[in-house]
Coordinates of C-alpha atoms in Angstrom, one line a residue:
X1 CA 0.0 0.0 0.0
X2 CA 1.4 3.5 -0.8
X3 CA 2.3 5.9 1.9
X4 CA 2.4 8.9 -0.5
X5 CA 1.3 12.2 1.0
X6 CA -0.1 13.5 -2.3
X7 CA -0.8 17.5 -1.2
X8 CA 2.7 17.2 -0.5
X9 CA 3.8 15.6 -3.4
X10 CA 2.2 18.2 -5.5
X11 CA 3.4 21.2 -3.8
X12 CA 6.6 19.7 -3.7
X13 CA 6.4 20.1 -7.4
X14 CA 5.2 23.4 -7.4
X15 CA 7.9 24.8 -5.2
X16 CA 10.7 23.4 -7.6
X17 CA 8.9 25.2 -10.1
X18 CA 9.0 28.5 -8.4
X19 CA 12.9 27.7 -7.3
X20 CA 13.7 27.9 -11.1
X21 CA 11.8 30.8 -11.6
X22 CA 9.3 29.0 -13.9
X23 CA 6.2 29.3 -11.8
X24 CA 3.8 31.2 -13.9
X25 CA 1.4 33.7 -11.9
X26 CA -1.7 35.2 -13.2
X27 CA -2.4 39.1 -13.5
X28 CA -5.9 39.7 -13.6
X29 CA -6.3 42.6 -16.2
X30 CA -9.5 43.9 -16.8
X31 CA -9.8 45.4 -20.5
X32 CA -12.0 48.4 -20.9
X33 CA -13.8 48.7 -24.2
X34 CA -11.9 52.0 -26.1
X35 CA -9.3 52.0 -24.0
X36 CA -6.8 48.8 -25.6
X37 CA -3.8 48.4 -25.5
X38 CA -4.3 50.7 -21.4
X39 CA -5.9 48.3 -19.1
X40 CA -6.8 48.2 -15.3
X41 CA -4.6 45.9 -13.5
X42 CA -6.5 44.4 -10.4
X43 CA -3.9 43.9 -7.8
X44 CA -3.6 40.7 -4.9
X45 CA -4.1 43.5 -2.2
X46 CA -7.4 44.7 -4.0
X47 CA -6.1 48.2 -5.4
X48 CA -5.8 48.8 -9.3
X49 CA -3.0 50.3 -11.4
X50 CA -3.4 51.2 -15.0
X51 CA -1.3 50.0 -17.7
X52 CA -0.2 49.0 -21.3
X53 CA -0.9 45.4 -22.5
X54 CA 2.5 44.0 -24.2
X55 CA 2.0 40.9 -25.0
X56 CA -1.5 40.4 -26.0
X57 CA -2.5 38.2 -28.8
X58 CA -5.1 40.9 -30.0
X59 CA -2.7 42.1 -32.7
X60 CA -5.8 43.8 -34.7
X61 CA -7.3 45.1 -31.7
X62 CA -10.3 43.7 -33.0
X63 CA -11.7 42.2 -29.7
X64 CA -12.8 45.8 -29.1
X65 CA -13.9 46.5 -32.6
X66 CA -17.5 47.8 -33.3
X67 CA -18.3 45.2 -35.7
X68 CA -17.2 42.6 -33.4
X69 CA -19.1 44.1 -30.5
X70 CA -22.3 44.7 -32.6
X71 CA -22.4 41.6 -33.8
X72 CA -21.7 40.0 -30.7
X73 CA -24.7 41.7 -29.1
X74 CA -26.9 41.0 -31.9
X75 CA -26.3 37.5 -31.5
X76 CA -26.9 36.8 -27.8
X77 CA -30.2 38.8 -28.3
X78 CA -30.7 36.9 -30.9
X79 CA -30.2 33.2 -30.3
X80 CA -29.2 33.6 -26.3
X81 CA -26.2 33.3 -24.7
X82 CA -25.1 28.9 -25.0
X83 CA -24.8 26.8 -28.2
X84 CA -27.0 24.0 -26.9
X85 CA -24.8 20.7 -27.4
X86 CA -22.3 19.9 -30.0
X87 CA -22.0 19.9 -33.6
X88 CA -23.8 16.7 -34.0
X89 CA -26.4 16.4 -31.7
X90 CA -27.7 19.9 -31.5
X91 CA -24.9 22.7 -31.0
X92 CA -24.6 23.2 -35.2
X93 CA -26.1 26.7 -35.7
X94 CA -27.0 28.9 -38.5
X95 CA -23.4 30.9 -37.6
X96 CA -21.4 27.9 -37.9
X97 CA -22.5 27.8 -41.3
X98 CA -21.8 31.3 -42.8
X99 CA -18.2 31.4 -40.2
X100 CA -17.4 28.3 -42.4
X101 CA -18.5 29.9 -46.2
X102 CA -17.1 32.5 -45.0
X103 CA -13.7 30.7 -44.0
X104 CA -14.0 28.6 -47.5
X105 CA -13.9 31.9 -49.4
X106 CA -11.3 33.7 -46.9
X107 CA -8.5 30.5 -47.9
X108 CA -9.9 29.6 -51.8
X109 CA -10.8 26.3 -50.2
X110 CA -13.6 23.9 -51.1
X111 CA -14.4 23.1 -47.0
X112 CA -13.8 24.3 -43.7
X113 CA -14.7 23.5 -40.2
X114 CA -14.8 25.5 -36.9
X115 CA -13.8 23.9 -33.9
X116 CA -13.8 25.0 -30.0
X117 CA -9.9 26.5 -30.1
X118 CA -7.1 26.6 -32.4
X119 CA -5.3 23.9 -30.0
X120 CA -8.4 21.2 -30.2
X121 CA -8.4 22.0 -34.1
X122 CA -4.7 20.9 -34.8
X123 CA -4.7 18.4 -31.7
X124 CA -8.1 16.4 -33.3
X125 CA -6.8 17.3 -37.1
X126 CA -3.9 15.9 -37.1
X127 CA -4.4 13.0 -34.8
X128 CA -7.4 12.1 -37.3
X129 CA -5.5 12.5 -40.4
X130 CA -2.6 10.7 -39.2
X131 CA -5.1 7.6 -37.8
X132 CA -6.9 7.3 -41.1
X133 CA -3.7 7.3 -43.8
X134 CA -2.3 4.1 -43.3
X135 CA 1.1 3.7 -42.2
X136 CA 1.2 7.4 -42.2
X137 CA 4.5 9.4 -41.7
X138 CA 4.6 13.0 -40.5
X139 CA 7.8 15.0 -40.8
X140 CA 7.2 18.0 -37.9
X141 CA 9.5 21.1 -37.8
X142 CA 11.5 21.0 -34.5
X143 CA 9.7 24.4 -33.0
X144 CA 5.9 23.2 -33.4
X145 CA 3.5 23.9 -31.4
X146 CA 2.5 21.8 -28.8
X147 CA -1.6 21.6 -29.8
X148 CA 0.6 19.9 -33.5
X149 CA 3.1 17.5 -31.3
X150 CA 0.2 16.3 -29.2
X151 CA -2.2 15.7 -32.0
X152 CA 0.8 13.7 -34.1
X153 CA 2.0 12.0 -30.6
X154 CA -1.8 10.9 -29.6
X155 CA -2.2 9.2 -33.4
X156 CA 0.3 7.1 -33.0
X157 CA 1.8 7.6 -36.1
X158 CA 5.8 7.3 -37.4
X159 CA 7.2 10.8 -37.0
X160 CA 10.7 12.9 -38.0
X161 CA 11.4 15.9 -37.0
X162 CA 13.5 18.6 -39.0
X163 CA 16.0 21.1 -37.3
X164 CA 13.7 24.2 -37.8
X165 CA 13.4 25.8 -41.3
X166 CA 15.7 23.7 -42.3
X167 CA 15.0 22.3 -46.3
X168 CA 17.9 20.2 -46.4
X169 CA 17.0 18.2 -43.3
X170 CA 13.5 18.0 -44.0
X171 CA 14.6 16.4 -47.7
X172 CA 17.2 14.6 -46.3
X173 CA 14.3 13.3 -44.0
X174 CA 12.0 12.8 -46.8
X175 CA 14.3 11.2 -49.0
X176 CA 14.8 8.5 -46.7
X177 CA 11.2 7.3 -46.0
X178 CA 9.6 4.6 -47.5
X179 CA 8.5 5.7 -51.3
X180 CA 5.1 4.4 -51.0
X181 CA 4.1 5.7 -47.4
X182 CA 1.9 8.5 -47.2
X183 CA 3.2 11.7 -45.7
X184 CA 2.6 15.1 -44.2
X185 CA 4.7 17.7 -43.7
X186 CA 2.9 20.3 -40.8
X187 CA 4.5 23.3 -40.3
X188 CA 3.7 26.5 -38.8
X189 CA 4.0 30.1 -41.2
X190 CA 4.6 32.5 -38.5
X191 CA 6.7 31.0 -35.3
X192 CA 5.1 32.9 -31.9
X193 CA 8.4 32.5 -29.7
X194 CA 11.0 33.4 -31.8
X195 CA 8.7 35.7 -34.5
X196 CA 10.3 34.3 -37.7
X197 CA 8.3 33.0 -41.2
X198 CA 8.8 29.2 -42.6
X199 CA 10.0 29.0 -46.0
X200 CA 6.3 27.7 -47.5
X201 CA 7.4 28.0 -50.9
X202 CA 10.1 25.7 -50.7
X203 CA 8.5 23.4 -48.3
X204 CA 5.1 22.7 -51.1
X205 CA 8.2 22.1 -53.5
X206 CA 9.4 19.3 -51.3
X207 CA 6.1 18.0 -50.4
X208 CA 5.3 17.9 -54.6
X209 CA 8.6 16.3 -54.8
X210 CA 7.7 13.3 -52.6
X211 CA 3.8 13.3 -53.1
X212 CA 3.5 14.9 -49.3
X213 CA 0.5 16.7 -47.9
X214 CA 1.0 19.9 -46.3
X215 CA -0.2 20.6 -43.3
X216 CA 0.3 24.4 -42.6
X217 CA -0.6 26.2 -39.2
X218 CA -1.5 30.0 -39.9
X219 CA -2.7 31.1 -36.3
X220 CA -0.1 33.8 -35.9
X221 CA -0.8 35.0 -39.5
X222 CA -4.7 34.8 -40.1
X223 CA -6.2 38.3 -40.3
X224 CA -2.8 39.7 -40.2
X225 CA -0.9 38.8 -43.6
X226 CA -2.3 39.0 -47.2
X227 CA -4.6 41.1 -49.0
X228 CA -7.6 40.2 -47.3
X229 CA -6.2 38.6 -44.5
X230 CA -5.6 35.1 -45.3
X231 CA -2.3 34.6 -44.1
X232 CA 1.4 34.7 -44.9
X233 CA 0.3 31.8 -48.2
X234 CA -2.1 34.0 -49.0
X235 CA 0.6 37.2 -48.9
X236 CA 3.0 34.7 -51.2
X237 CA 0.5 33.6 -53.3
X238 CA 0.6 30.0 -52.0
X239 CA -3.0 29.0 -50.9
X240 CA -4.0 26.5 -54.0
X241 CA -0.4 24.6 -53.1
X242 CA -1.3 24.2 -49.2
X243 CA -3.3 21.3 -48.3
X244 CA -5.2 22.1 -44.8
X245 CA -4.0 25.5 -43.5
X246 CA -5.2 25.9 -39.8
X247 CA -6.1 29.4 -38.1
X248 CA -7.6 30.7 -35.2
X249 CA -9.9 33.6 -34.2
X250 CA -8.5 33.8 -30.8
X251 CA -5.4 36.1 -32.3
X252 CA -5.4 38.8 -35.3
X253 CA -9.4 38.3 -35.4
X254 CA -9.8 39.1 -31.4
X255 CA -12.1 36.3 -30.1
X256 CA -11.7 32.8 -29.9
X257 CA -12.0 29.3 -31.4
X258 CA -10.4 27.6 -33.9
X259 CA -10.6 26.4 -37.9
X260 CA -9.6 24.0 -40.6
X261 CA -9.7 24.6 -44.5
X262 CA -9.4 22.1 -46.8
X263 CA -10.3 19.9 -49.4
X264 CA -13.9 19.0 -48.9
X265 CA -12.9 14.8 -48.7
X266 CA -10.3 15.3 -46.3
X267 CA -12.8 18.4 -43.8
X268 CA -15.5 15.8 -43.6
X269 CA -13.0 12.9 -42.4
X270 CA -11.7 15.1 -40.2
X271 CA -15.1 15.7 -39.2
X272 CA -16.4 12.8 -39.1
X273 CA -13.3 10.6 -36.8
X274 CA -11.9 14.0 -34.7
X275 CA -12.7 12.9 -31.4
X276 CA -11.9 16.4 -30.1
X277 CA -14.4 17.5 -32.2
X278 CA -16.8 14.9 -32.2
X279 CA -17.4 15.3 -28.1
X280 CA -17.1 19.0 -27.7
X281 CA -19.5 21.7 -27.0
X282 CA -19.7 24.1 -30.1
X283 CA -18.6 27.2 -29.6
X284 CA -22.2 29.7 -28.6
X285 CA -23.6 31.8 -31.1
X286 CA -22.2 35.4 -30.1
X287 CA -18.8 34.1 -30.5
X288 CA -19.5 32.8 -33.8
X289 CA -21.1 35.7 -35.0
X290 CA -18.0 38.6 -33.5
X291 CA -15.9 35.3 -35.7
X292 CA -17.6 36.6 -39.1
X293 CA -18.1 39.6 -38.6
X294 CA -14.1 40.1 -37.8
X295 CA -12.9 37.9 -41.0
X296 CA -15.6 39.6 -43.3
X297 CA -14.3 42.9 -42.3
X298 CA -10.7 42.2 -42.1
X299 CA -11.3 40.8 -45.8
X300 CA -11.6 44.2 -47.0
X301 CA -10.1 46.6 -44.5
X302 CA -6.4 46.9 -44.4
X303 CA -6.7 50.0 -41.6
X304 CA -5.9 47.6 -39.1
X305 CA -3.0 46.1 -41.1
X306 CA -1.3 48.9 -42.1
X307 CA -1.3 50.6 -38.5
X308 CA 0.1 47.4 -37.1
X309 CA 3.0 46.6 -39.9
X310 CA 4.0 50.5 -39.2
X311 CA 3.7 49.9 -35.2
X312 CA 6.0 46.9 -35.8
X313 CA 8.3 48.8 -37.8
X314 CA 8.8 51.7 -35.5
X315 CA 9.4 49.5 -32.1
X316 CA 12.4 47.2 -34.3
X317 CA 13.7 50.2 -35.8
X318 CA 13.9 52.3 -32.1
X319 CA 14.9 48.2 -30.9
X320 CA 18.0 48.5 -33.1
X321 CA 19.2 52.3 -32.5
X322 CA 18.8 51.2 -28.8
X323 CA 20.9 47.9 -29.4
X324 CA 18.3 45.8 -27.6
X325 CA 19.0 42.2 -27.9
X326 CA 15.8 40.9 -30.1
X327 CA 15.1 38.5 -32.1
X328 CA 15.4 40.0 -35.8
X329 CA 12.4 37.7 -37.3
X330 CA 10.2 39.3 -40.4
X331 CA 7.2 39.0 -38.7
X332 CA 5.1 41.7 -36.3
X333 CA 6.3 39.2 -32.8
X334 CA 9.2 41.0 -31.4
X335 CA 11.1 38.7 -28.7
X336 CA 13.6 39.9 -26.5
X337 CA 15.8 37.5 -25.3
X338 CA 17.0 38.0 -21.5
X339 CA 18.7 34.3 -21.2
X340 CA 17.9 33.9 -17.7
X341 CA 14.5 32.7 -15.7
X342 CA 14.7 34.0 -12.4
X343 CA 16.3 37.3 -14.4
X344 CA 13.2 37.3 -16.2
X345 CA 11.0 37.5 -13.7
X346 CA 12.5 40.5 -11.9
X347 CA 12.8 42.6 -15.5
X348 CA 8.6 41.8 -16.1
X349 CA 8.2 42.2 -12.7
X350 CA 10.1 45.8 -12.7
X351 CA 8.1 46.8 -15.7
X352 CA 4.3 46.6 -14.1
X353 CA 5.2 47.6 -10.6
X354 CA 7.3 50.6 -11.5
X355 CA 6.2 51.4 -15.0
X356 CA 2.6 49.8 -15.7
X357 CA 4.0 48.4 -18.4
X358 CA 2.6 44.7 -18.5
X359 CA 4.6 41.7 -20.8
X360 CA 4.8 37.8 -19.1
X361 CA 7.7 36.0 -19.0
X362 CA 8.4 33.5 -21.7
X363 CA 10.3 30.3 -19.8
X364 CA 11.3 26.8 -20.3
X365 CA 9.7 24.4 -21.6
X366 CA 8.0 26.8 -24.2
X367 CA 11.4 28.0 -24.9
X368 CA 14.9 25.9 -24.5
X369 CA 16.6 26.9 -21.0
X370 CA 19.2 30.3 -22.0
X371 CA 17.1 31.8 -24.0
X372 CA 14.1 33.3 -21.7
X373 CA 12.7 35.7 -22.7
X374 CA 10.1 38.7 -23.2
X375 CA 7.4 38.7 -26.3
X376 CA 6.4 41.7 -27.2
X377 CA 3.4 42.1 -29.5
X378 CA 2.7 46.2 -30.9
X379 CA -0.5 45.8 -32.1
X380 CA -2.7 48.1 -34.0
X381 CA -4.2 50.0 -31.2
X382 CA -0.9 50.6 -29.7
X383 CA 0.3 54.6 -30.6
X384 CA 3.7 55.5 -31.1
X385 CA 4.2 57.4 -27.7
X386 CA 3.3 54.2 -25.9
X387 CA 6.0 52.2 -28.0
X388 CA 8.3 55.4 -27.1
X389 CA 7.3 54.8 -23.6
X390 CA 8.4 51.4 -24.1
X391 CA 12.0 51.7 -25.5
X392 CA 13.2 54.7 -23.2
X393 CA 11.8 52.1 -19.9
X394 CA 13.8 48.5 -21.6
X395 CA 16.8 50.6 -22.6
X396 CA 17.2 52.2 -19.2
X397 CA 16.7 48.3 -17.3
X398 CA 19.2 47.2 -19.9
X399 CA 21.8 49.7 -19.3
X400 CA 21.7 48.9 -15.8
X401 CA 21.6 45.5 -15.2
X402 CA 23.2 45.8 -11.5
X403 CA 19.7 46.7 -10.8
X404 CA 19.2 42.8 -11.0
X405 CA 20.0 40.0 -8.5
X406 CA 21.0 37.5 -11.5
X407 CA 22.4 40.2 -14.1
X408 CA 21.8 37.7 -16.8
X409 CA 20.0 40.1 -19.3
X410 CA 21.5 39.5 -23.0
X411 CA 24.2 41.3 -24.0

């Protein structure tokens, strides 16, 4: 019989976490319509501080959007507040049906499918594909995220992965598979830790090469990227040579679930065997509605766009003068590497208490041990003063790294 003492088993665990400087704490923000990126912090002692949002995943600022809102409202009056079941028993509403058109037109595909979140869509996606094609192989870049490695891990399937972005290893890979095994590469387009852009172009050359699906995650890009927001394929001029491209609306469209597109055949397998999927509550009408009326307006608006890409400009080019240490990727994430958890702690914690300027701490395991770091997001609500603000604050912390315990910021 086991003597285990489980509660203090588990806070056993939980101190080692906070003795690396890994234990994640939350900060309850509330966000005030009009007001994005400036929040109201609300404080473990019950007072509130106001400050600017840095890392949020809002990057259109479209959670606060008029169209989104309006729609939203009109919806809940409308249909009330909960979806009623799932998809197949009775949670399939007249909103899943135009988000899903609407999605089909957005991507040039010939299906789609909306699921709860972008993690459950590429977790039940790719663990149904990979189930269904027999003796299926999967060749997954190294910095994939984890809703991708679970959903290959839980089918079962053979799996390779490639050193990250890297076309000769992923060939090499390729090369060396059975012939007559059917494959997918999955890949992401824009990578959210260290904000660089996958090669698609080359990778749908491979995949021709060896008769390899591709399998492209676009959750970082969607709404963000193209002419009408379809993502960095979309911006190249590579949708008709992706496969399944996977998004979100929990990122550049400012709500939240997730989606599929596809070819119509391979949508309704996915459909039909995706156990995350199959057994979970659809997403309520509201949330479906604010879902179209973001893509349909981000179709044809580049405002939002154009504010963000010169937001993103401004912050790298004032990064450089200031020879911050960031992460020099062509997309709009912006991470600055401070190479030390406990170090990273005390530089976000610094930032809200003196200078209300909120960003988390990005840690091991979501980034390899050395390179911790901060993720900073200027999104299309943020003005240039607050990105001024910004700068001045990181450059003085970084110029005066005795300020810190563990002076382990990056060089």
């Amino acid at each position: 019989m086991s003597d285990i003492n489980y509660d203090d088993f588990f806070a056993q665990k939980v101190s080692e976490l906070k003795e690396d400087g890994r234990y994640r704490v939350f900060t309850t923000m509330e966000r005030v319509v009009g007001r994005f990126p400036e929040a109201i912090w609300h404080k473990e002692d019950g007072s509130q501080k106001d400050v600017t949002i840095w890392c949020s995943n809002d990057y259109l600022g479209m959670g606060h959007h008029p169209v989104v809102i309006n729609a939203v409202k009109d919806a809940v009056e409308r249909c009330g507040a909960g979806a009623g079941g799932t998809r197949n028993i009775s949670g399939t509403t007249i909103y899943h049906k135009l988000v899903e058109d609407s999605l089909k037109d957005l991507h040039q595909k010939e299906a789609a499918l909306v699921f709860s979140s972008g993690y459950v869509a590429n977790e039940g996606a790719l663990s149904a594909l990979c189930r269904l094609l027999p003796d299926c192989i999967v060749f997954s870049d190294a910095l994939n995220h984890a809703s991708m490695i679970h959903g290959i891990k839980s089918s079962r399937c053979a799996k390779f992965v490639y050193q990250h972005n890297d076309l000769d290893h992923l060939e090499q890979l390729l090369k060396d598979a059975p012939k007559d095994a059917p494959k997918i590469i999955a890949f992401e387009s824009v990578y959210s830790m260290d904000g660089d852009i996958a090669p698609i172009k080359e990778i749908c050359d491979i995949a021709e090469k060896y008769n390899a699906m591709t399998y492209l995650d676009e959750v970082h890009a969607v709404g963000m990227y193209g002419p009408r927001g379809g993502g960095v394929a979309e911006e190249r001029g590579l949708l008709d040579r992706i496969d399944i491209i996977e998004g979100t609306f929990g990122k550049g469209y400012g709500l939240m679930g997730g989606f599929i597109t596809g070819k119509e055949s391979v949508i309704d397998a996915i459909r039909s065997y995706a156990s995350g999927f199959i057994f979970t509550t659809s997403l309520p009408p509201a949330v479906l509605a604010g879902a179209l009326a973001s893509v349909e307006h981000l179709k044809v608006s580049r405002i939002e766009r154009q504010r963000q890409i010169r937001n993103v400009k401004y912050m790298k080019d004032l990064f450089e003068k200031a020879q911050l240490p960031y992460l020099k990727g062509e997309s709009h994430i912006v991470p600055l590497v401070v190479g030390d958890a406990k170090c990273c702690k005390q530089v976000t914690d610094t930032m809200i208490n003196q200078h209300g300027l909120y960003v988390q701490p990005i840690n091991y395991p979501t980034v390899p041990k050395g390179t911790e770091r901060l993720r900073l997001t200027a999104t299309a609500s943020h003005e240039l003063h607050h990105i001024d603000r910004l700068v001045g604050v990181l450059e003085d912390m970084w110029s005066n790294t005795h300020m810190f315990a563990n002076a382990s910021i990056a060089a």
